[in-house]
Amino acid sequence: WTKLPNLPCNQFYAIDVNEQNPLQRYGGLQDNGTNRTLSGNVDDWVSILGGDGFRPLVDPTNAQHIYAEYQYGELFHSSDGGFNFDYIAGSLTGRKNWLMPVEFHPTNPATLFAGTSSLWRTTNRGTSWTSISPDLTDGDGGINTTFGTITTIGAGANWSPAERLNQHLLEIMKRKSQQRAWVREDTE
């Protein structure tokens, strides 16, 4: 075997794009943090946050606001386009998954949702968080703190009657299959 020290190989967990400038791309990389390119070129990606870089989020209305995360819900926010980050997960309590789900509110990107063992909401870009659900899991079973966590969040806006019907059907299916799904109509 021959070691090739400059072989540009990375494995992306997830990516996001600046909607105002799609050449600006962000990616969470296994073992290599959150990286980005501001030009869209393949040879100028730089690290903007360490750890295992999971799913980056770029505010679709103001790309100065970028969120990046690494293991177990260690969530950060940048208000200067990714040059500096502040830790914003300090008040998120409960069990956290290896890759904690975080989603923008569909019409207000200053509002985000995060899932631990409960669902959390911030309306101020992570400065403070409020739990908006009870523990939605059956606990960790005494095995591991990453079990008994929320793994997926879906946020929708202006649900049509058909989408509301789908939510009703989801509730019926959940009851019949004994699977857990939690639906909340949020007016904030």
Tab-separated table of N, CA, C and O in Angstrom, residues 57-67 75-79 88 102-114 120-130 155 186 188:
chain	number	residue	atom	x	y	z
A	57	LEU	N	-27.407	23.622	8.668
A	57	LEU	CA	-28.608	24.324	8.232
A	57	LEU	C	-28.222	25.758	7.898
A	57	LEU	O	-27.610	26.439	8.712
A	58	VAL	N	-28.603	26.209	6.709
A	58	VAL	CA	-28.363	27.581	6.293
A	58	VAL	C	-29.722	28.264	6.194
A	58	VAL	O	-30.608	27.779	5.488
A	59	ASP	N	-29.885	29.365	6.917
A	59	ASP	CA	-31.145	30.093	6.894
A	59	ASP	C	-31.477	30.441	5.443
A	59	ASP	O	-30.681	31.092	4.766
A	60	PRO	N	-32.639	30.019	4.951
A	60	PRO	CA	-32.969	30.275	3.544
A	60	PRO	C	-33.244	31.738	3.220
A	60	PRO	O	-33.243	32.123	2.055
A	61	THR	N	-33.444	32.576	4.241
A	61	THR	CA	-33.721	33.994	4.010
A	61	THR	C	-32.539	34.901	4.337
A	61	THR	O	-32.501	36.043	3.918
A	62	ASN	N	-31.564	34.379	5.101
A	62	ASN	CA	-30.405	35.176	5.505
A	62	ASN	C	-29.252	34.217	5.791
A	62	ASN	O	-29.145	33.674	6.886
A	63	ALA	N	-28.382	34.050	4.815
A	63	ALA	CA	-27.308	33.059	4.917
A	63	ALA	C	-26.221	33.441	5.914
A	63	ALA	O	-25.263	32.691	6.085
A	64	GLN	N	-26.359	34.569	6.588
A	64	GLN	CA	-25.436	34.880	7.672
A	64	GLN	C	-25.679	33.949	8.857
A	64	GLN	O	-24.812	33.736	9.683
A	65	HIS	N	-26.894	33.389	8.921
A	65	HIS	CA	-27.267	32.488	10.015
A	65	HIS	C	-27.085	31.034	9.576
A	65	HIS	O	-27.802	30.550	8.698
A	66	ILE	N	-26.112	30.382	10.179
A	66	ILE	CA	-25.770	28.995	9.860
A	66	ILE	C	-25.748	28.210	11.163
A	66	ILE	O	-25.261	28.687	12.189
A	67	TYR	N	-26.269	27.000	11.104
A	67	TYR	CA	-26.283	26.107	12.259
A	67	TYR	C	-25.476	24.872	11.906
A	67	TYR	O	-25.560	24.365	10.778
A	75	LEU	N	-24.976	21.621	19.392
A	75	LEU	CA	-25.492	22.496	18.340
A	75	LEU	C	-24.923	23.906	18.477
A	75	LEU	O	-24.873	24.465	19.579
A	76	PHE	N	-24.532	24.493	17.339
A	76	PHE	CA	-23.912	25.802	17.304
A	76	PHE	C	-24.604	26.688	16.268
A	76	PHE	O	-25.144	26.192	15.284
A	77	HIS	N	-24.540	28.007	16.492
A	77	HIS	CA	-25.133	28.989	15.581
A	77	HIS	C	-24.093	30.039	15.228
A	77	HIS	O	-23.357	30.516	16.095
A	78	SER	N	-24.045	30.402	13.960
A	78	SER	CA	-23.203	31.502	13.500
A	78	SER	C	-24.112	32.597	12.952
A	78	SER	O	-25.034	32.322	12.185
A	79	SER	N	-23.831	33.828	13.334
A	79	SER	CA	-24.585	34.960	12.791
A	79	SER	C	-23.728	35.793	11.839
A	79	SER	O	-24.158	36.856	11.387
A	88	ILE	N	-25.346	26.717	21.339
A	88	ILE	CA	-26.732	27.065	21.650
A	88	ILE	C	-27.538	25.899	22.214
A	88	ILE	O	-28.754	26.002	22.348
A	102	VAL	N	-32.713	18.473	13.923
A	102	VAL	CA	-32.974	19.903	14.043
A	102	VAL	C	-33.606	20.347	12.732
A	102	VAL	O	-33.121	19.993	11.663
A	103	GLU	N	-34.687	21.117	12.820
A	103	GLU	CA	-35.384	21.590	11.624
A	103	GLU	C	-35.784	23.044	11.788
A	103	GLU	O	-36.151	23.478	12.875
A	104	PHE	N	-35.778	23.775	10.670
A	104	PHE	CA	-36.331	25.122	10.645
A	104	PHE	C	-37.847	25.067	10.690
A	104	PHE	O	-38.459	24.140	10.140
A	105	HIS	N	-38.461	26.073	11.288
A	105	HIS	CA	-39.893	26.300	11.104
A	105	HIS	C	-40.075	26.625	9.623
A	105	HIS	O	-39.251	27.325	9.031
A	106	PRO	N	-41.130	26.137	8.978
A	106	PRO	CA	-41.236	26.296	7.522
A	106	PRO	C	-41.447	27.725	7.033
A	106	PRO	O	-41.178	28.003	5.863
A	107	THR	N	-41.916	28.643	7.880
A	107	THR	CA	-42.130	30.016	7.423
A	107	THR	C	-41.346	31.045	8.214
A	107	THR	O	-41.335	32.212	7.849
A	108	ASN	N	-40.671	30.623	9.297
A	108	ASN	CA	-39.910	31.555	10.120
A	108	ASN	C	-38.598	30.900	10.532
A	108	ASN	O	-38.537	30.198	11.529
A	109	PRO	N	-37.525	31.138	9.781
A	109	PRO	CA	-36.270	30.449	10.087
A	109	PRO	C	-35.581	30.886	11.370
A	109	PRO	O	-34.591	30.278	11.754
A	110	ALA	N	-36.095	31.903	12.068
A	110	ALA	CA	-35.553	32.219	13.389
A	110	ALA	C	-36.074	31.222	14.420
A	110	ALA	O	-35.562	31.134	15.527
A	111	THR	N	-37.089	30.443	14.028
A	111	THR	CA	-37.651	29.408	14.885
A	111	THR	C	-37.137	28.057	14.408
A	111	THR	O	-37.206	27.743	13.221
A	112	LEU	N	-36.599	27.283	15.335
A	112	LEU	CA	-36.121	25.941	15.028
A	112	LEU	C	-36.731	24.958	16.010
A	112	LEU	O	-37.140	25.329	17.114
A	113	PHE	N	-36.760	23.702	15.597
A	113	PHE	CA	-37.203	22.599	16.435
A	113	PHE	C	-36.037	21.634	16.585
A	113	PHE	O	-35.301	21.397	15.632
A	114	ALA	N	-35.889	21.076	17.780
A	114	ALA	CA	-34.840	20.085	18.041
A	114	ALA	C	-35.457	18.942	18.827
A	114	ALA	O	-36.354	19.151	19.657
A	120	TRP	N	-38.319	20.281	21.257
A	120	TRP	CA	-37.974	21.614	21.744
A	120	TRP	C	-38.160	22.636	20.634
A	120	TRP	O	-38.020	22.315	19.452
A	121	ARG	N	-38.418	23.900	21.035
A	121	ARG	CA	-38.560	24.989	20.066
A	121	ARG	C	-37.805	26.212	20.584
A	121	ARG	O	-37.832	26.523	21.769
A	122	THR	N	-37.131	26.889	19.663
A	122	THR	CA	-36.563	28.197	19.939
A	122	THR	C	-37.176	29.168	18.947
A	122	THR	O	-37.392	28.828	17.781
A	123	THR	N	-37.467	30.374	19.407
A	123	THR	CA	-37.976	31.418	18.511
A	123	THR	C	-36.959	32.538	18.348
A	123	THR	O	-37.248	33.546	17.729
A	124	ASN	N	-35.749	32.320	18.896
A	124	ASN	CA	-34.723	33.362	18.854
A	124	ASN	C	-33.355	32.795	18.452
A	124	ASN	O	-32.339	33.150	19.008
A	125	ARG	N	-33.392	31.892	17.498
A	125	ARG	CA	-32.171	31.309	16.908
A	125	ARG	C	-31.299	30.553	17.904
A	125	ARG	O	-30.096	30.469	17.749
A	126	GLY	N	-31.926	30.018	18.952
A	126	GLY	CA	-31.186	29.174	19.882
A	126	GLY	C	-30.733	29.849	21.146
A	126	GLY	O	-30.099	29.210	21.985
A	127	THR	N	-31.040	31.125	21.312
A	127	THR	CA	-30.664	31.802	22.552
A	127	THR	C	-31.339	31.134	23.750
A	127	THR	O	-30.741	30.962	24.802
A	128	SER	N	-32.602	30.743	23.573
A	128	SER	CA	-33.318	30.003	24.610
A	128	SER	C	-34.219	28.971	23.925
A	128	SER	O	-34.633	29.149	22.776
A	129	TRP	N	-34.489	27.890	24.638
A	129	TRP	CA	-35.305	26.793	24.119
A	129	TRP	C	-36.432	26.499	25.110
A	129	TRP	O	-36.242	26.619	26.321
A	130	THR	N	-37.574	26.053	24.569
A	130	THR	CA	-38.711	25.654	25.382
A	130	THR	C	-39.148	24.268	24.955
A	130	THR	O	-39.307	24.011	23.753
A	155	ALA	N	-41.677	19.406	9.964
A	155	ALA	CA	-42.439	20.633	10.220
A	155	ALA	C	-43.083	21.071	8.917
A	155	ALA	O	-42.421	21.169	7.888
A	186	ASP	N	-49.068	23.802	15.707
A	186	ASP	CA	-48.392	24.893	16.391
A	186	ASP	C	-48.778	26.203	15.730
A	186	ASP	O	-48.533	26.395	14.546
A	188	GLU	N	-47.649	29.161	16.700
A	188	GLU	CA	-46.610	30.182	16.902
A	188	GLU	C	-45.604	30.155	15.796
A	188	GLU	O	-45.298	29.201	15.207
